[in-house]
Tab-separated table of C-alpha atoms and ligand atoms in Angstrom:
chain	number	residue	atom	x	y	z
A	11	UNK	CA	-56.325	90.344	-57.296
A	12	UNK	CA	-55.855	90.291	-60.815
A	13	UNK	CA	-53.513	88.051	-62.942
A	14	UNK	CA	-53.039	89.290	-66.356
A	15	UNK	CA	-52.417	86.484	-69.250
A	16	UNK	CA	-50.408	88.455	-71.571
A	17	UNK	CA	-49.596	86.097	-74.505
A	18	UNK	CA	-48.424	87.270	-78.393
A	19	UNK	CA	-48.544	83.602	-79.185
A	20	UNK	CA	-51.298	82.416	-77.041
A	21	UNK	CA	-51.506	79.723	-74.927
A	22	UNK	CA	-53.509	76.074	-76.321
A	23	UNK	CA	-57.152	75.983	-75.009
A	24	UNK	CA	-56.259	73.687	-72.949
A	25	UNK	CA	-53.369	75.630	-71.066
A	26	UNK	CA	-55.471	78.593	-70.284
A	27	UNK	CA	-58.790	76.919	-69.258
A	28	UNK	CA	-56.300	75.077	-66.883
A	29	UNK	CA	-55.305	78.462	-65.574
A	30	UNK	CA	-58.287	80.060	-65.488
A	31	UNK	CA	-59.070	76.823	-63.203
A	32	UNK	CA	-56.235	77.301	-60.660
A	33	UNK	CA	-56.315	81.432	-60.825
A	34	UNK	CA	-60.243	81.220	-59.952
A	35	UNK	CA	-60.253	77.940	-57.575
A	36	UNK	CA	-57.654	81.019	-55.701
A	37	UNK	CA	-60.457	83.488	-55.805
A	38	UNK	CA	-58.553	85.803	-58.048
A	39	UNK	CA	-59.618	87.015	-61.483
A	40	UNK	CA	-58.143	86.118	-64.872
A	41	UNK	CA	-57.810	88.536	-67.795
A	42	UNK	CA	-56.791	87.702	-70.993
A	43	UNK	CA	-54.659	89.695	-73.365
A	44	UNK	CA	-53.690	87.447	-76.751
A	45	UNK	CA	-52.512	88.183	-80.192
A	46	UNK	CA	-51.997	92.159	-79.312
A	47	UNK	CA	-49.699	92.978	-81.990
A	48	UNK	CA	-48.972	97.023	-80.320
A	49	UNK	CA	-47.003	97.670	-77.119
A	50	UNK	CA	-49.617	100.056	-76.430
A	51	UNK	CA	-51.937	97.184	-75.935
A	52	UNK	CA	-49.731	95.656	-73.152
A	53	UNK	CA	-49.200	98.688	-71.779
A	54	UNK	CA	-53.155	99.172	-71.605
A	55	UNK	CA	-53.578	95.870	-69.869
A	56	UNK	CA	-51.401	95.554	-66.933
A	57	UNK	CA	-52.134	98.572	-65.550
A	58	UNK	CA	-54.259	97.996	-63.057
A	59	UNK	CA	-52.435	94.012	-63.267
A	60	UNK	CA	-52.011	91.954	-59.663
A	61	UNK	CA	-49.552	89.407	-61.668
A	62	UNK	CA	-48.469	88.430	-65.002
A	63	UNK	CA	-47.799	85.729	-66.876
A	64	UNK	CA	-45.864	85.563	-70.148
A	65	UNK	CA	-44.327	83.758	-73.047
A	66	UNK	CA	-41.653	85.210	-74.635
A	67	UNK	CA	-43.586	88.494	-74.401
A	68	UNK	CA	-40.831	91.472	-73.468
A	69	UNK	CA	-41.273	92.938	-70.052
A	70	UNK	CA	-39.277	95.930	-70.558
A	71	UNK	CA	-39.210	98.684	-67.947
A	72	UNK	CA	-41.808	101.038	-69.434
A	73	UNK	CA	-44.324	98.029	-68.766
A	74	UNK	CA	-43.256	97.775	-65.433
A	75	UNK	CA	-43.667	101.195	-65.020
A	76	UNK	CA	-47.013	101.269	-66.386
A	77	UNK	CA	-47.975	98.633	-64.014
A	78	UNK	CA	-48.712	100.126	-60.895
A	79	UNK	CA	-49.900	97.430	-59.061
A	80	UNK	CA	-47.585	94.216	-59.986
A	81	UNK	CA	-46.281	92.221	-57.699
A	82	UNK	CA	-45.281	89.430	-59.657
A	83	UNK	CA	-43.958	88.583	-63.149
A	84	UNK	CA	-43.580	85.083	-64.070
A	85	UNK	CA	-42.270	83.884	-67.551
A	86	UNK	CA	-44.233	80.528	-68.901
A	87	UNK	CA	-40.709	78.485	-69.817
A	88	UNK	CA	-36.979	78.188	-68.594
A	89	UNK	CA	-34.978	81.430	-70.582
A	90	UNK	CA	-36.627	84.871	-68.667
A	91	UNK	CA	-33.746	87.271	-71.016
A	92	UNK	CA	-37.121	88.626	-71.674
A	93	UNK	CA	-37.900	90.154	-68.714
A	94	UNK	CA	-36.131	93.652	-67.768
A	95	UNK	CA	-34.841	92.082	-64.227
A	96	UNK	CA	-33.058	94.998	-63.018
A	97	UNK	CA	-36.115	97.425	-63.727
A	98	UNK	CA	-38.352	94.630	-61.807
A	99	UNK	CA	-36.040	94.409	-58.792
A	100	UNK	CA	-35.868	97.761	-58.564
A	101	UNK	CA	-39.930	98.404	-57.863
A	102	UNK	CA	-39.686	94.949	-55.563
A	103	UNK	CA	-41.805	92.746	-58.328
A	104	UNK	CA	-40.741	89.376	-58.148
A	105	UNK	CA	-39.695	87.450	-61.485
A	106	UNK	CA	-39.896	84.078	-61.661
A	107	UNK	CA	-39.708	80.934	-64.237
A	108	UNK	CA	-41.118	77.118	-64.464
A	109	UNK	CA	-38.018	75.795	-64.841
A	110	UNK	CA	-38.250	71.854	-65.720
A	111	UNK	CA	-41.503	72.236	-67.325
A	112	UNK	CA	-39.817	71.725	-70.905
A	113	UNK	CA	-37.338	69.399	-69.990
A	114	UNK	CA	-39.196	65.911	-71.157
A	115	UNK	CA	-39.414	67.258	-74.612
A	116	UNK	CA	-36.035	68.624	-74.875
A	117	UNK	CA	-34.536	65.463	-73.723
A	118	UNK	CA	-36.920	63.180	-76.088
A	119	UNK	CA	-35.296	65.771	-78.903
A	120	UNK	CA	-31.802	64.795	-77.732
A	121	UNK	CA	-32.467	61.421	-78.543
A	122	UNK	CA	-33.898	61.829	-81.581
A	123	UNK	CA	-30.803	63.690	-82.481
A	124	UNK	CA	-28.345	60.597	-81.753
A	125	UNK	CA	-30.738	58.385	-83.769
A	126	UNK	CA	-30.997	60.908	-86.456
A	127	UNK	CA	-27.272	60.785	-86.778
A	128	UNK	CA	-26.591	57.549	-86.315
A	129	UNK	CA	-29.048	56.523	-89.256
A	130	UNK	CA	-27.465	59.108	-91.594
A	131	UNK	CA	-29.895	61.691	-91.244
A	132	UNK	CA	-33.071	59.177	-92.402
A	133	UNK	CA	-30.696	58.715	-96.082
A	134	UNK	CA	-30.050	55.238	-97.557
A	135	UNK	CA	-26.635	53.526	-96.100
A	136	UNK	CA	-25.838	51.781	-93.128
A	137	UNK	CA	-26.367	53.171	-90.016
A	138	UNK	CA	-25.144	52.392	-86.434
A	139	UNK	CA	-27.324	51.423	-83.241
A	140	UNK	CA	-27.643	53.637	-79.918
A	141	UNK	CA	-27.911	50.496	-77.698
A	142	UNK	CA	-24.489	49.361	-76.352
A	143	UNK	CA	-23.086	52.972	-76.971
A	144	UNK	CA	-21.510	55.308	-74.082
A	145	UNK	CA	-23.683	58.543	-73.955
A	146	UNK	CA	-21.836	61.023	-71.688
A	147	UNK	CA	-24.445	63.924	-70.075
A	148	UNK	CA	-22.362	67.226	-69.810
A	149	UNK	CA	-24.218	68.906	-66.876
A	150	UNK	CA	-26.521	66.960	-64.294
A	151	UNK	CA	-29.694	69.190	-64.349
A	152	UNK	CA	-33.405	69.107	-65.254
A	153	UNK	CA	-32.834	68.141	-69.167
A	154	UNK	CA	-29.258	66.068	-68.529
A	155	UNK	CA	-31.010	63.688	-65.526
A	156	UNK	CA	-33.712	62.823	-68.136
A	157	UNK	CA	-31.686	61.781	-71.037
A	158	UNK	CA	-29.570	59.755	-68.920
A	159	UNK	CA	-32.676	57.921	-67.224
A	160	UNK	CA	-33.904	57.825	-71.247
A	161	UNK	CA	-30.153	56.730	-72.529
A	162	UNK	CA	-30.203	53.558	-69.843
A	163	UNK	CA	-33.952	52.221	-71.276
A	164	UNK	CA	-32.370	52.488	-74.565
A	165	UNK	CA	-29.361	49.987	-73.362
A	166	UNK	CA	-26.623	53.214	-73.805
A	167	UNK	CA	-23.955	52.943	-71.048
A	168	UNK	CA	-24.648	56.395	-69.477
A	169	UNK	CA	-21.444	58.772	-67.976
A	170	UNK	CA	-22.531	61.829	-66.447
A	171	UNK	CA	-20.536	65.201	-65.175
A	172	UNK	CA	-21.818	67.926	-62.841
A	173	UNK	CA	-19.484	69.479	-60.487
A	174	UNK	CA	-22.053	71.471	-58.649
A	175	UNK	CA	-23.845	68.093	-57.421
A	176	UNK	CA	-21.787	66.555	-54.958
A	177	UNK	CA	-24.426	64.050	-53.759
A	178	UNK	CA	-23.064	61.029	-55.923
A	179	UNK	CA	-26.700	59.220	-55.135
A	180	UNK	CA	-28.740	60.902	-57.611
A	181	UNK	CA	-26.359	59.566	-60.259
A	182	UNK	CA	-26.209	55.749	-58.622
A	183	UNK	CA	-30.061	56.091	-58.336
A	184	UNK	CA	-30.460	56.606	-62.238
A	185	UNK	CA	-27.616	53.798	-62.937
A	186	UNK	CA	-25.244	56.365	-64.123
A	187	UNK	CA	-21.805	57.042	-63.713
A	188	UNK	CA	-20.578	59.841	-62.513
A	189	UNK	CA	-17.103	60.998	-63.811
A	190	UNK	CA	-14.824	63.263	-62.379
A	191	UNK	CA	-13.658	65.430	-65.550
A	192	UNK	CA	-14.670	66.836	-68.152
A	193	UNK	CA	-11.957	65.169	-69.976
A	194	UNK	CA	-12.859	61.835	-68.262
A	195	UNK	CA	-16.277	63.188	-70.061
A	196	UNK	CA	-15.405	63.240	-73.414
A	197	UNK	CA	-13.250	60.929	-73.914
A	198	UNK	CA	-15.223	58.196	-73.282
A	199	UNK	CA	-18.606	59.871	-74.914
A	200	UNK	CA	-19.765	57.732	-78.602
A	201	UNK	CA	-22.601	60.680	-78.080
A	202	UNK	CA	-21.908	63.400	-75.758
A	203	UNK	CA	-25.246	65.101	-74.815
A	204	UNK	CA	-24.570	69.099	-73.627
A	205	UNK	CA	-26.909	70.473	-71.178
A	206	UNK	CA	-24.804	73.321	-69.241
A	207	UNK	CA	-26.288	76.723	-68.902
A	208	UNK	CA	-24.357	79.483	-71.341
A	209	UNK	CA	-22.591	81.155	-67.912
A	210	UNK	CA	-19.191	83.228	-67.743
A	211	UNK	CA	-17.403	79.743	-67.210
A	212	UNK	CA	-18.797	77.990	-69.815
A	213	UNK	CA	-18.981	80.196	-73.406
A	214	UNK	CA	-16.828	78.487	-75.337
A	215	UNK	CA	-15.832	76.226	-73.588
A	216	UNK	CA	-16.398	73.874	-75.736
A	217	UNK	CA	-13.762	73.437	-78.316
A	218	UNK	CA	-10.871	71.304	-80.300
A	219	UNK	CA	-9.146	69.706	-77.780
A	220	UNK	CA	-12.709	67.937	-76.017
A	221	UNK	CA	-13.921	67.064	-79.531
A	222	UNK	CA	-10.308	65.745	-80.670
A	223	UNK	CA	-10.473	63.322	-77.486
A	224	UNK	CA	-14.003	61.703	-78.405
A	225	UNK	CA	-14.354	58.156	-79.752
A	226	UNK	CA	-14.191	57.275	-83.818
A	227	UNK	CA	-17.633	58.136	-85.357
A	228	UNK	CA	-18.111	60.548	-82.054
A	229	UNK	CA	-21.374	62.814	-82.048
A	230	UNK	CA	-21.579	65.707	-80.163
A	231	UNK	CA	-26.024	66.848	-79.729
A	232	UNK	CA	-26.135	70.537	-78.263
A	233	UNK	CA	-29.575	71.091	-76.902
A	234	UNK	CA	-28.017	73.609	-74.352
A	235	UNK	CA	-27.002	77.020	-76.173
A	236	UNK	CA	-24.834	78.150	-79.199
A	237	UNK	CA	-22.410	79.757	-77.182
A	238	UNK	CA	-20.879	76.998	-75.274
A	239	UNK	CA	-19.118	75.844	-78.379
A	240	UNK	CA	-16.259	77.426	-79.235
A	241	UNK	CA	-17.125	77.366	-83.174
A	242	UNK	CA	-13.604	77.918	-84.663
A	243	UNK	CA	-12.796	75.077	-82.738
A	244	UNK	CA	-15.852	73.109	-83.618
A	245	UNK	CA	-14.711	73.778	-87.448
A	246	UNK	CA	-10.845	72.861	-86.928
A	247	UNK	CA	-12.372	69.331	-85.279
A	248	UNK	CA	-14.406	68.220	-87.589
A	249	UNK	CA	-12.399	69.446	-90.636
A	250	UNK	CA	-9.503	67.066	-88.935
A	251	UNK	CA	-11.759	63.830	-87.946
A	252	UNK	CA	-13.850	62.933	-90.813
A	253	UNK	CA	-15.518	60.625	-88.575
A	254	UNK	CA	-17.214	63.707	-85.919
A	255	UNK	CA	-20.187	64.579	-86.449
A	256	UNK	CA	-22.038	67.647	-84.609
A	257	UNK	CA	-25.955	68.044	-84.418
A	258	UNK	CA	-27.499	71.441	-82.403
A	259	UNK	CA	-31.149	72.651	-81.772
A	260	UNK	CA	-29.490	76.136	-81.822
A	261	UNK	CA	-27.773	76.612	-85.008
A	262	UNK	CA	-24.283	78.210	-85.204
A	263	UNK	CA	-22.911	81.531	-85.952
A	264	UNK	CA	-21.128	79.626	-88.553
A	265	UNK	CA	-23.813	77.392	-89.362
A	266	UNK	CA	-23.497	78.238	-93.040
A	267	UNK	CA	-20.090	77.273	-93.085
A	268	UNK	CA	-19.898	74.076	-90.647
A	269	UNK	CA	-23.489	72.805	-93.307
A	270	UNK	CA	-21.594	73.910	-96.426
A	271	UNK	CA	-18.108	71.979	-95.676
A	272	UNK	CA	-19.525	69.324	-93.457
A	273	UNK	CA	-22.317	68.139	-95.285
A	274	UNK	CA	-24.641	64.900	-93.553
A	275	UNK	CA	-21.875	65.242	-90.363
A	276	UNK	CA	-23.443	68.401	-89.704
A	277	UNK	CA	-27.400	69.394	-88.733
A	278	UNK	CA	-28.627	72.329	-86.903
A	279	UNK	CA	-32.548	72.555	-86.601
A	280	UNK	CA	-34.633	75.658	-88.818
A	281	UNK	CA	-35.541	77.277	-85.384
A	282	UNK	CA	-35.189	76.232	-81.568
A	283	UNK	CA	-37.687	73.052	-81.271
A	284	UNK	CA	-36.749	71.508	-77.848
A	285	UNK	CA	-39.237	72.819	-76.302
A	286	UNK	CA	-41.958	73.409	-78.387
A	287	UNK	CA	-44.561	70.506	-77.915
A	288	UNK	CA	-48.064	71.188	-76.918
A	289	UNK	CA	-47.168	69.179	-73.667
A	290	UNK	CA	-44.521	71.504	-72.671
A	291	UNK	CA	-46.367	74.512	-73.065
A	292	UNK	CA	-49.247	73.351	-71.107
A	293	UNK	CA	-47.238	72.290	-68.247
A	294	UNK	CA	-45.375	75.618	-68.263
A	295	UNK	CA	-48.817	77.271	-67.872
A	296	UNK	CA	-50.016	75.761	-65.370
A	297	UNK	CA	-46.788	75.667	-63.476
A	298	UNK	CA	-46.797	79.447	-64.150
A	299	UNK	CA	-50.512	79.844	-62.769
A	300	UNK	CA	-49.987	77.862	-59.420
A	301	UNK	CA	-46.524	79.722	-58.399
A	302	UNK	CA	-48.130	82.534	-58.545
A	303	UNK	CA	-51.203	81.664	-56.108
A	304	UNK	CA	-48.416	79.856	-54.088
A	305	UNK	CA	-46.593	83.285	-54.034
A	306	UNK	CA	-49.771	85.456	-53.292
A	307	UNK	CA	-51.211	83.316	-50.998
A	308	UNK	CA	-48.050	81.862	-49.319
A	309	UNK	CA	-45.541	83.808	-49.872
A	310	UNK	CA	-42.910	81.174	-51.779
A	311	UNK	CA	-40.444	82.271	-53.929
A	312	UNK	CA	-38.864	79.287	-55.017
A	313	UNK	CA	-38.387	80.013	-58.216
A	314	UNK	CA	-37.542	83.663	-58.138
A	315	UNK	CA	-34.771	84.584	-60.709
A	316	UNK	CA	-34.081	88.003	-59.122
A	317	UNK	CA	-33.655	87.294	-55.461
B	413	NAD	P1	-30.792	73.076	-65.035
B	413	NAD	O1	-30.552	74.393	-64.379
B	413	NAD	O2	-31.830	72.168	-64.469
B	413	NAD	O3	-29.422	72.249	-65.040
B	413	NAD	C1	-28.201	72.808	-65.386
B	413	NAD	C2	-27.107	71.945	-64.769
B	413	NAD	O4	-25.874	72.465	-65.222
B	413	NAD	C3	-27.074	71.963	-63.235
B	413	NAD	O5	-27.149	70.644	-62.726
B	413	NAD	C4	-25.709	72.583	-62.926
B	413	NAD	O6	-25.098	72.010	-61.790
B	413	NAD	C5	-24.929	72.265	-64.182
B	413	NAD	N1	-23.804	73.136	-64.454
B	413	NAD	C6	-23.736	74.475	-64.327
B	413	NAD	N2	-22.525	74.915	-64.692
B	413	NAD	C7	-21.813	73.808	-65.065
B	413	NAD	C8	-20.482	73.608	-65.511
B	413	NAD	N3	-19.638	74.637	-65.657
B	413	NAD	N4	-20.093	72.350	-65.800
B	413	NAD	C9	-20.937	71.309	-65.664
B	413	NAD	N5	-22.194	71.430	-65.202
B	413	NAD	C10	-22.622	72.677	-64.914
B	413	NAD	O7	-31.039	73.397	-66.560
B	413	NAD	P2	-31.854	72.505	-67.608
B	413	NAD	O8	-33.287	72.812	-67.498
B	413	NAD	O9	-31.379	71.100	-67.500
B	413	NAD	O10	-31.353	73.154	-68.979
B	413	NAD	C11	-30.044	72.892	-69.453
B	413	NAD	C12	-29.723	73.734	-70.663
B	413	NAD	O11	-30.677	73.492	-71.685
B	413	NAD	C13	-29.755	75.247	-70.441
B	413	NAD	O12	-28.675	75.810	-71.133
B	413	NAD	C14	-31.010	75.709	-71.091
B	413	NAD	O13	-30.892	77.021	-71.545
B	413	NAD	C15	-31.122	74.721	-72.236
B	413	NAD	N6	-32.502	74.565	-72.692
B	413	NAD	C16	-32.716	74.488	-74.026
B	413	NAD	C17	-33.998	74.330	-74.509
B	413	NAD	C18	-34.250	74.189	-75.977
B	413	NAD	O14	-35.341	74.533	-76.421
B	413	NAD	N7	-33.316	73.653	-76.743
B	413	NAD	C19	-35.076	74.294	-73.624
B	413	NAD	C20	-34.823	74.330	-72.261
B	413	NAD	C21	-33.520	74.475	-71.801
């Protein structure tokens, strides 16, 4: 069996000796394809490709096509809109990503955020403390669980809500509240913390009338996606309450607007950082490299995407 490593932006040393070290311990081989700058390249190397692993490397359906033998495709990190699903299902190849591999260093950059605010974006003035604040965690998952467990060592009094997790333990277990609403949510937020997935239900969804109902001097930190806020609404908000303030790790459509009339209330980062620490890539790797012996060997598809 073969597992291709097909990687634009490669992998750190240390990620793909650690893969090498689980594909081989398997009794598979490892190939290596990094920095290809053609298609053609790609094409080239999973021909004759057991399994892939990838970045953000497009799997469109002409490189499914052109690999005869795949089985499995698995993308190294949480978003897989990189991978041609449809054209993958259709030949039987499982897709799957390491979901939660990332998660530590988005939530460490959702903290940061608060404190980044809260100091005036690192200017002279006086700034305002985290500890003895309500952080409210829209959305109960992988990144949301660890910034509440992270919000409670930092002294914040920590509100959660997650509709789709009935099982009020794994809130009381982290010493978190779980609330009801989402208005509930919001209105009792200081700094409201968004991890919900962009799905039908929630684009947009996030608008005037939550941000409105927030606490004076209110922050809202988007780590999740742009397209959860409803951005008209975002501008009518803070344009209102001179005391909002909004902070995202995946700038706006409006970003130009919300920096130029918003000024310090307002920060969006130069390029989607929550993930990106050497940590997080590394785990992803490796996460990537055992699911796919698990899958070859055992047959799990926990993490399939296109089941
Ligand atoms: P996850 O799948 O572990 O958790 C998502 C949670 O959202 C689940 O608990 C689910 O029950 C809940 N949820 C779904 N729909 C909801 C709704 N309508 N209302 C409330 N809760 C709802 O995902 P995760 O790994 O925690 O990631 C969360 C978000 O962060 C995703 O949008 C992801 O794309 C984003 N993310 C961003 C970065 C980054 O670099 N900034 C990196 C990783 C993930």
């Amino acid at each position: 069996m073969k597992i291709l490593v097909a990687t634009e932006k490669p992998f750190a040393k240390k990620a793909v000796d650690g893969i090498r070290g689980i594909v081989e311990n398997a009794g598979y081989e490892l190939a290596l394809l990094e920095k290809y700058t053609d298609k053609s390249e790609l094409l080239e190397a999973v021909a004759d490709a057991d399994a892939l692993i990838v970045r953000s490397d497009k799997v469109t359906a002409e490189v499914i096509a052109a690999a005869k033998n795949l089985k499995i495709v698995v993308r190294a990190g949480a978003g897989y809109d990189n991978v041609d699903l449809a054209a993958a299902s259709a030949r039987g190849i499982v897709v799957m990503n390491t979901p939660g591999q990332n998660s530590n260093a988005v939530a460490e950059l959702a903290l940061a955020m608060m404190i980044y605010m809260s100091r005036n974006r690192f200017t002279p003035g006086t700034g305002s403390e985290i500890q003895g604040k309500t952080l409210g965690i829209h959305a109960y998952g992988n990144v949301g669980k660890l910034v509440g467990r992270k919000g409670k060592a930092l002294g914040m009094n920590v509100v959660a809500y997650d509709p789709f997790i009935a099982d009020e333990a794994v809130f009381e277990a982290d010493g978190v509240k779980k609330v009801a609403t989402v208005e509930e949510l919001y209105k009792a937020s200081d700094f409201l913390s968004l991890h919900i997935p962009a799905t039908e239900q929630t684009k947009g969804s996030i608008g005037y009338d939550l941000l409105m109902s927030m606490p004076k001097g209110a922050t809202l930190v988007n780590t999740a996606r742009k397209e959860v806020i409803d951005e008209a609404g975002l501008v009518r908000a803070l344009t209102e309450r001179e005391d909002l303030k909004y902070i995202t790790d995946i700038a706006a459509g409006n970003q130009a607007e919300l920096d130029e009339k918003f000024g310090k209330r307002v920060f969006a980062t130069a390029k989607k950082m929550g993930a990106e620490t050497a940590e997080a890539n590394i785990n992803a790797g490796l996460a990537a490299a055992s699911q796919i012996v698990d899958f070859l060997k055992n047959g799990n598809t926990r993490f399939q995407v296109n089941k």
